[in-house]
XYZ file of C-alpha atoms in Angstrom:
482
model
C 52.814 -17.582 -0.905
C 49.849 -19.985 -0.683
C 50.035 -22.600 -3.721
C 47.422 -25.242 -4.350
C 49.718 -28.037 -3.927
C 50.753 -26.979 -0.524
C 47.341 -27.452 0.789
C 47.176 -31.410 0.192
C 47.184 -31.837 4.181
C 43.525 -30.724 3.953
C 41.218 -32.909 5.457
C 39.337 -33.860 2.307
C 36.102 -34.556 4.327
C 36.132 -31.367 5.192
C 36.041 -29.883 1.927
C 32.424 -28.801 0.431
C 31.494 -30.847 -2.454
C 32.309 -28.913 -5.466
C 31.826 -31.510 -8.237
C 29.186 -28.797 -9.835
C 32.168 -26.671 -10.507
C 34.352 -29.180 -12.239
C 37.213 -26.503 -12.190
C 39.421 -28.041 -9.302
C 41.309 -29.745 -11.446
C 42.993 -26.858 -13.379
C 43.991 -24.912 -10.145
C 47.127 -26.724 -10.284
C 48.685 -24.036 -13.164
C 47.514 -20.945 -10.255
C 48.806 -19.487 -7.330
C 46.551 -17.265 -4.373
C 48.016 -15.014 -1.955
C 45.247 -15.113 0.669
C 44.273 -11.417 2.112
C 45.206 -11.063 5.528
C 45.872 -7.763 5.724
C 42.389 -5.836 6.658
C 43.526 -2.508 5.089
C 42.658 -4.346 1.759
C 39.459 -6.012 2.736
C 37.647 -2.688 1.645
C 35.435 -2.058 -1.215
C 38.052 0.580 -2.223
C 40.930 -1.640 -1.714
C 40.382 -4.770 -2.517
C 41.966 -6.578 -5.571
C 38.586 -8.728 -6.534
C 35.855 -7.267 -8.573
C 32.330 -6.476 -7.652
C 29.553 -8.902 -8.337
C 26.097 -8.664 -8.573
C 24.172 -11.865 -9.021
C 23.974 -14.291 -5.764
C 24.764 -17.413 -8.576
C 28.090 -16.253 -9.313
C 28.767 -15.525 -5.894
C 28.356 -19.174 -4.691
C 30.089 -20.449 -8.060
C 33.102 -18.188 -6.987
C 32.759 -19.542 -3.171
C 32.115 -22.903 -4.075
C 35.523 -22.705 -6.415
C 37.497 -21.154 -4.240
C 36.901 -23.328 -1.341
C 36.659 -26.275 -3.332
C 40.664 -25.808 -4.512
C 41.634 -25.783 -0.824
C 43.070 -22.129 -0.823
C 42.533 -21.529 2.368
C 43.793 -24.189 4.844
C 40.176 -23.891 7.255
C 37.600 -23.184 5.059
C 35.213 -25.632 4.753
C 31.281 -26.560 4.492
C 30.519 -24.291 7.313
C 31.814 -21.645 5.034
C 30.045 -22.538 2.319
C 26.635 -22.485 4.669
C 27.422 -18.888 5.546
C 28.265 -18.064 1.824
C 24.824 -19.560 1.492
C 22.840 -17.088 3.982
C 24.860 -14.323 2.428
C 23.612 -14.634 -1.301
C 19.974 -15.086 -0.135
C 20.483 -11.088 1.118
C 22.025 -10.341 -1.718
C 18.804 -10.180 -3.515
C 17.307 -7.404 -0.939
C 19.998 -4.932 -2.548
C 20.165 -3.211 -5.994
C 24.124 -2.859 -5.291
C 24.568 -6.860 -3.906
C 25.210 -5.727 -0.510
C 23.682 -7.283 2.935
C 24.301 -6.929 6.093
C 25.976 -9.186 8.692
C 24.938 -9.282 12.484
C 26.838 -12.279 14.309
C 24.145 -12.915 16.810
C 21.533 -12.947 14.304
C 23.580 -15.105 12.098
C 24.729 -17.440 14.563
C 20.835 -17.952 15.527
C 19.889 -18.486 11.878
C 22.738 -21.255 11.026
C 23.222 -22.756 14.358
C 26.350 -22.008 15.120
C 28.255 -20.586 17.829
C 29.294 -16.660 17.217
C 32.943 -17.340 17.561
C 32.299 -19.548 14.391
C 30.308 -17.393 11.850
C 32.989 -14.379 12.674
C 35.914 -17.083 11.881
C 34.378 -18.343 8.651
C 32.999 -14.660 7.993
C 36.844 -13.684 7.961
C 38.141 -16.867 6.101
C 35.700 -15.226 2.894
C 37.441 -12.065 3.430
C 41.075 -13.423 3.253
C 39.968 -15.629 -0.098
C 38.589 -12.392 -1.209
C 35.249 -12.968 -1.535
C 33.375 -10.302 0.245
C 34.635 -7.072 1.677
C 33.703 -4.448 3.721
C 31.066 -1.575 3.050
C 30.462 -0.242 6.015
C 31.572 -1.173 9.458
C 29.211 -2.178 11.869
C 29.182 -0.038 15.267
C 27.760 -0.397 19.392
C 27.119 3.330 19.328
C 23.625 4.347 19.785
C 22.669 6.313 16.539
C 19.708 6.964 18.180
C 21.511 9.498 20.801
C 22.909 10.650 17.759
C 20.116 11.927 15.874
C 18.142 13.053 18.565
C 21.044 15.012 20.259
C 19.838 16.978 23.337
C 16.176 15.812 22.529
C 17.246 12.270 23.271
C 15.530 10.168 26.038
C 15.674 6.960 27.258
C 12.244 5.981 25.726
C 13.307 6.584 22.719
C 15.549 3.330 23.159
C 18.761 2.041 21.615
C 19.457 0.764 17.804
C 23.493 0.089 16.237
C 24.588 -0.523 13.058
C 24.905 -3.489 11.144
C 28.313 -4.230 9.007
C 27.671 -3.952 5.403
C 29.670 -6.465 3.013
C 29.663 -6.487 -0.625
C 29.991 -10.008 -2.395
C 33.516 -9.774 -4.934
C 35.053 -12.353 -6.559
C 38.993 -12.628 -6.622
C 41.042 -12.530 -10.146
C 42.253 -16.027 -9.286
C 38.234 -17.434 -9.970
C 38.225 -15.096 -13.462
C 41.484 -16.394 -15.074
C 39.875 -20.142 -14.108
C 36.482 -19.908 -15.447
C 37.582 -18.153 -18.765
C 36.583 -14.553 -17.874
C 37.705 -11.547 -19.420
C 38.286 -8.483 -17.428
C 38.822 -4.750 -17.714
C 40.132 -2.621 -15.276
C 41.257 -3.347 -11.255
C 39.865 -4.048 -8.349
C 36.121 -3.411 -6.852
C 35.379 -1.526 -10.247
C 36.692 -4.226 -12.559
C 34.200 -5.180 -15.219
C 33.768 -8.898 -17.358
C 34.086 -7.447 -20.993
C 33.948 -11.225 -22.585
C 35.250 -14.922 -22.151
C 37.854 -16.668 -23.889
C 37.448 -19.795 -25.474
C 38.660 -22.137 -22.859
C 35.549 -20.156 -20.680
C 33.347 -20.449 -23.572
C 33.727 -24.644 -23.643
C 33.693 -24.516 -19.897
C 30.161 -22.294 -20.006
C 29.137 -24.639 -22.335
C 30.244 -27.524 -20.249
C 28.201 -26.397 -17.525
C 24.800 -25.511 -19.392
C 24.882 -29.411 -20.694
C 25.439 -31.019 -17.494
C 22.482 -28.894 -15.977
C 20.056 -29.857 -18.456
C 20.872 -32.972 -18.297
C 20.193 -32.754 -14.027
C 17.591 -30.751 -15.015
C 15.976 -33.804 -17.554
C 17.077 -36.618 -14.918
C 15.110 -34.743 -12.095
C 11.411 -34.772 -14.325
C 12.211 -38.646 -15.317
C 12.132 -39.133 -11.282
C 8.892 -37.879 -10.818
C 6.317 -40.748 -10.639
C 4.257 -41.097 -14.224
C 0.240 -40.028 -13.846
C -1.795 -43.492 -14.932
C -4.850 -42.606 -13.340
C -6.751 -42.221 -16.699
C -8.891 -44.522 -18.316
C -6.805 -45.804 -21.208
C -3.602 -45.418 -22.258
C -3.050 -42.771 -25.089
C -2.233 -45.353 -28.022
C -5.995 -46.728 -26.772
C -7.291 -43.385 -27.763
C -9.131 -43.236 -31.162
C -8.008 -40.040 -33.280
C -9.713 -37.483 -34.688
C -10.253 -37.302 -38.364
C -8.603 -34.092 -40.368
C -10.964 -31.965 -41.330
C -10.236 -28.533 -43.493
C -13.909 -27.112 -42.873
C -14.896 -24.966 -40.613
C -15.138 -26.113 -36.531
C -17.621 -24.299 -34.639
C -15.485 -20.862 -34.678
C -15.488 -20.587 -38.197
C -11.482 -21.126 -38.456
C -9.789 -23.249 -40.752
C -8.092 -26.632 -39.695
C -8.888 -26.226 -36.107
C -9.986 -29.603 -34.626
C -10.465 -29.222 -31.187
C -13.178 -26.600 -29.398
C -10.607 -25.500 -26.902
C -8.353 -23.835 -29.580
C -10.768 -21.687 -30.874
C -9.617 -18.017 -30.522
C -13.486 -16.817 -30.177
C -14.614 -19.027 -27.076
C -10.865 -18.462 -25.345
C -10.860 -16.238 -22.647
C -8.849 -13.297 -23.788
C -5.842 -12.869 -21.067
C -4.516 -9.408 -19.829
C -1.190 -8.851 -17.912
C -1.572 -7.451 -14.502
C -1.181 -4.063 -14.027
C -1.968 -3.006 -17.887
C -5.209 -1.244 -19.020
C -5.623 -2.776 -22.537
C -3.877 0.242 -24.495
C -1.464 -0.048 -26.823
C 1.737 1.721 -27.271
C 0.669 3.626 -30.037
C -2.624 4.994 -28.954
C -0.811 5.676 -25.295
C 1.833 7.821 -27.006
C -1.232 9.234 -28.971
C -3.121 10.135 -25.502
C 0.360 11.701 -24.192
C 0.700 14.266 -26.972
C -3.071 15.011 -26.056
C -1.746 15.432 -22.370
C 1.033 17.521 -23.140
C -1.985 20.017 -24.818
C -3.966 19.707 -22.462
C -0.852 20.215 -19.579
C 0.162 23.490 -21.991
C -3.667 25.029 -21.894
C -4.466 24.599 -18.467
C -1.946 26.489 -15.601
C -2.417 24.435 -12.426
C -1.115 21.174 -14.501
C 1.739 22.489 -16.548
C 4.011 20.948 -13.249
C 2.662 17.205 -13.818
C 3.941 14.205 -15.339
C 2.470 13.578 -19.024
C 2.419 9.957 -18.882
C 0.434 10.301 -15.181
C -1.412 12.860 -16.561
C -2.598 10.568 -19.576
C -3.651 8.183 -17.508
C -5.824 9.964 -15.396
C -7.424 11.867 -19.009
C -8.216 8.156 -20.318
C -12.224 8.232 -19.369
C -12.192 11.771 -21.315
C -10.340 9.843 -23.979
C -12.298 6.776 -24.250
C -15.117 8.776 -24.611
C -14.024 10.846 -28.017
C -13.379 14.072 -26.417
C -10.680 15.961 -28.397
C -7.910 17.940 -25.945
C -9.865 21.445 -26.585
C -12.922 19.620 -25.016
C -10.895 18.577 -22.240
C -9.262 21.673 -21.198
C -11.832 23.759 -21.831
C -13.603 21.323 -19.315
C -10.693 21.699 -16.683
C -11.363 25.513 -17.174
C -14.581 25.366 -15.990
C -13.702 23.558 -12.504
C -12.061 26.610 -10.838
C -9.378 25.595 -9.418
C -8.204 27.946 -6.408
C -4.440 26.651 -5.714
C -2.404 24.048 -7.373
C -3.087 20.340 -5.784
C -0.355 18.559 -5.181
C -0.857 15.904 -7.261
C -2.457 16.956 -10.524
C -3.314 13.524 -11.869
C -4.599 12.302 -8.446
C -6.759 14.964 -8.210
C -8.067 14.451 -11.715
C -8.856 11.187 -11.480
C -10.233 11.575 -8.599
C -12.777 14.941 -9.628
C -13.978 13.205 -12.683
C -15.350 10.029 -10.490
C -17.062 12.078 -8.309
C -18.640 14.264 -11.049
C -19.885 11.440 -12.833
C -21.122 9.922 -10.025
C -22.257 13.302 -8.779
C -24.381 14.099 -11.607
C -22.524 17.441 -12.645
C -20.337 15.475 -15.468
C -21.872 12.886 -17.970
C -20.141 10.123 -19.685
C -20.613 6.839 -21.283
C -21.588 4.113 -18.817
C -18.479 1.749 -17.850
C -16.041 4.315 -18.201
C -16.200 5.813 -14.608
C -16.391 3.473 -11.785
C -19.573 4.360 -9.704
C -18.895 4.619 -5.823
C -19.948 1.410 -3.467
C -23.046 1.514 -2.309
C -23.983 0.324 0.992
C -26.377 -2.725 1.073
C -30.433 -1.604 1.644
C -30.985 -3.090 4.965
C -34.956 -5.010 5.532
C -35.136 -4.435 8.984
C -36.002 -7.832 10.211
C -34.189 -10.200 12.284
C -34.029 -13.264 10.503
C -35.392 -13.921 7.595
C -32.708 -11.975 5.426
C -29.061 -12.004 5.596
C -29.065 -8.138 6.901
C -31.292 -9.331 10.355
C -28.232 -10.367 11.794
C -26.638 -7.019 11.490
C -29.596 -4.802 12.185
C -30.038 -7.090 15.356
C -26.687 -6.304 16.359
C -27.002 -2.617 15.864
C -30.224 -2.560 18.338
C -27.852 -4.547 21.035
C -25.502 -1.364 20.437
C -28.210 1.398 20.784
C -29.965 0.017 23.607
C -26.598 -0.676 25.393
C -25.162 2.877 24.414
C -28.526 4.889 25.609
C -29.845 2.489 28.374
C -29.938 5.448 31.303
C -31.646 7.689 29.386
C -34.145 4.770 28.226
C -34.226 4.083 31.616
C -35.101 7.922 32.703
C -37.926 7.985 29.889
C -39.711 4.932 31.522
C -39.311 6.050 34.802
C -41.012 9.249 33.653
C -44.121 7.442 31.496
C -44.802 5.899 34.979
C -44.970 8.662 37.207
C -47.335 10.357 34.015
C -49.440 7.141 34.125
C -49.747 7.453 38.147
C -50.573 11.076 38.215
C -53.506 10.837 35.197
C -54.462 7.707 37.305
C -55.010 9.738 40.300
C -57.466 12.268 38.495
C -55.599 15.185 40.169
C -56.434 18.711 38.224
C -53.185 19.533 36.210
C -52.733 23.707 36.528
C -50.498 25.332 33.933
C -48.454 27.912 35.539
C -48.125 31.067 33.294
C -44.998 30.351 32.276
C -45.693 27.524 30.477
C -44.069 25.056 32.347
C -45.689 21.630 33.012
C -45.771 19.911 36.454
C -46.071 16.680 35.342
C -42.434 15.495 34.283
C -42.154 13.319 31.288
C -45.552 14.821 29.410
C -43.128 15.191 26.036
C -44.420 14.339 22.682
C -41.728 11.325 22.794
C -43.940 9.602 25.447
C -45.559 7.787 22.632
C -46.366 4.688 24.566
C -49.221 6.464 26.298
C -52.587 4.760 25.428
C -55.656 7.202 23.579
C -57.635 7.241 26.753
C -54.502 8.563 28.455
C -54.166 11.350 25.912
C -57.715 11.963 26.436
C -57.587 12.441 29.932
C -54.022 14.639 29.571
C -55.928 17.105 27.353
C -58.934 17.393 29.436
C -56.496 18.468 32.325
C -54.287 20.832 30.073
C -54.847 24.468 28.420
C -56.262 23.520 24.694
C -53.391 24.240 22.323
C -53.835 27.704 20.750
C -53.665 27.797 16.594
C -51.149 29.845 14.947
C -53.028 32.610 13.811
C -54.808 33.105 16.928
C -51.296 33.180 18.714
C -49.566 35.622 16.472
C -53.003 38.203 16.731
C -52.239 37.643 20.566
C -48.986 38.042 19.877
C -49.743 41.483 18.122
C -52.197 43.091 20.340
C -49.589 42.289 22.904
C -47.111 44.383 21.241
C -49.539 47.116 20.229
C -50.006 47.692 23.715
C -46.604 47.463 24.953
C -45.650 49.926 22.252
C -48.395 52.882 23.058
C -47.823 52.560 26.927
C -44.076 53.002 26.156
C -44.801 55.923 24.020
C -47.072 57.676 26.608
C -44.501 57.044 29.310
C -41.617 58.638 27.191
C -44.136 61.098 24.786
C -43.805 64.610 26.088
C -45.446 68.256 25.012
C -42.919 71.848 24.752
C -44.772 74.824 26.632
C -43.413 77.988 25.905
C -43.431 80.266 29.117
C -46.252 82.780 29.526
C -46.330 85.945 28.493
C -45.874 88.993 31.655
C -49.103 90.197 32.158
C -49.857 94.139 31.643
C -49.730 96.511 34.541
């Protein structure tokens, strides 16, 4: 049996400073069995009791290593007790994980060291195991017979839960009910209650001694007792409120402050806008599967705007809804912004947030702050169709050469065009150059004179057709008499 007064060969340099606790002293009246045996170092084994909040945690380590318990433990212990309660918060149960490489890294210490001090916590029964940590690739296990090397390797971490042993309770006070990992505080005692008390003193009074330290502001003009005061005055002061005699108080000119995240409503008109939801959610089928309160929400411009619930499900109605969307208030919220913004649904101004616009560009270079962008997107479009720029201007040339050259231009009789590039797009050409183009090409024929072509074309088509396939049914001649 390990007793307090057998551990007086401790090094007391070694020891953490645990003057914060001020509980050493009474340690005298307890004995501590450490846990060596690993059988009970599991959350379903272990005598000490689960706890959630990092602050006890370190009170608990800080006590138990303080009293000298355990012959080795020390401030390195403490450190790692440290790095454990800053995971702590990353949990909703108070468990983190423990990697001795990563550790080790993290607090500077060998890994030989953080798994000795990681087991010295575990014998003073102040964390135990979760879950073990393992080398085997899960990876391979999930993936089975689909598993490849690319898809890599990944272990498990070791999960610990942070406990504190009975031996800390019965010190500080505590009162417990039930055993082990599932033991609950149900109260103090009174000796805890003086001791709580104790405690809450001395850290005001650090707390006090700390803001004393900090160096005192005189950068002002005058001291405060130079400072002439105000006279009392019961009238009104510029907001029309009574016995208010300074501007910035004034309720009017304040800037009214709203939490983040809330929308202004209160709790009575939000429980009045769910019962309207729950209507509305009753009358119309593809939302009787959503949440009311979601479903309020996304009602609120309909709301705001005085519609009663018959308006707004008779409203739904008329959007003809084929299947049900997956998520009904989403999709509400989202129909009634573009609708609004669409044209189809009208509603107050303000209510409806209108979709971003994108900024009217002036299509100069530099005398706006858009030239810099349009400039940029003519670097982009010249860069992106450069060969067939190129092409085009190699084609206006060869035009340019051949009108140049006064050669006669002949129109073949399918229409085709022997001089390449003559396309409308050539817009560079200069008027004499048209002139000279049209004096070597076929005037363009109007549309009504091409579609009387067009028919007299057909007419004959049709009637040579007809006398090619028409044909006339002699009967056979009579025998002639004898």
């Amino acid at each position: 049996m390990q007793h307090v007064l057998a551990c007086r060969h401790i090094n007391p340099a070694a020891r953490p400073d645990v003057s914060k606790t001020a509980l050493v002293a009474n340690t005298s009246r307890h004995t501590f069995d450490l846990i060596c045996d690993t059988a009970a170092q599991e959350i379903g084994t272990t005598p000490s009791r689960h706890l959630l909040r990092a602050s006890d945690f370190l009170a608990a380590v800080q006590f138990m290593v303080g009293a000298g318990f355990h012959p080795r433990a020390g401030r390195t212990t403490v450190q790692l007790a440290e790095a454990f309660a800053e995971r702590m918060a990353n949990s909703r149960d108070g468990h983190f994980p423990f990697k001795a490489e990563a550790t080790a890294r993290e607090l500077g210490l060998k890994r030989r060291a953080v798994l000795n001090h990681a087991r010295y916590l575990r014998e003073l029964g102040l964390i135990a195991y979760v879950e073990h940590g393992s080398k085997k690739n899960v990876l391979r296990t999930r993936y089975g017979a689909a598993w490849t090397s690319e898809h890599g390797y990944r272990g498990t971490a070791t999960l610990f839960a942070a406990v504190a042993p009975r031996m800390w309770d019965d010190a500080m006070g505590h009162r417990i009910e039930g055993e082990g990992y599932t033991a609950r505080m149900v109260g103090v005692t009174d000796g805890g209650r003086e001791l709580a008390v104790a405690a809450a003193v001395k850290r005001q009074r650090e707390r006090l001694s700390d803001e004393q330290m900090e160096p005192v502001d005189n950068s002002g003009s005058c001291t405060p007792s130079v400072v002439v005061p105000q006279p009392r005055t019961s009238g009104a002061v510029d907001g029309g409120m009574k016995d208010r005699t300074r501007k910035h108080t004034c309720s009017e000119n304040a800037r009214k402050h709203r939490a983040k995240g809330s929308t202004g409503w209160s709790a009575a008109r939000t429980a009045a806008a769910m019962r309207e939801a729950q209507w509305v959610q009753l009358h119309t089928w593809w939302a009787q599967e959503a949440c009311v309160r979601q479903l309020g929400f996304a009602l609120r411009p309909f709301f705001d705007a005085g519609w009663t619930q018959e308006e707004i499900a008779r409203e739904l109605a008329r959007w003809t809804v084929p299947l049900r969307p997956r998520h009904v208030a989403s999709y509400i919220a989202s129909e009634i912004r573009r609708r609004v913004n669409s044209g189809t649904l009208f509603m107050p101004d303000g209510l409806v947030a209108p979709y971003r616009q994108p900024e009217a560009s002036t299509w100069d270079d530099g005398s706006t702050r858009h030239g810099s962008r349009y400039a940029a997107m003519q670097v982009q479009k010249a860069a992106t169709y450069r060969p067939a720029a190129a092409r085009a201007v190699t084609a206006l040339q060869e035009v340019r050469a051949l009108l140049a050259s006064r050669v006669k231009l002949q129109v073949s009789p399918w229409g085709k065009r022997p001089v390449p590039g003559a396309r409308p797009e050539n817009v560079l050409l200069t008027s004499e150059e048209f002139a000279t183009l049209l004096e070597t090409t076929h005037p363009v024929v109007a549309c009504e004179t091409l579609w009387v072509q067009a028919e007299k074309v057909a007419e004959h088509r049709i009637e040579a057709e007809s006398r090619l396939d028409s044909w006339e049914y002699w009967p056979p001649a009579p025998p002639e008499p004898r």
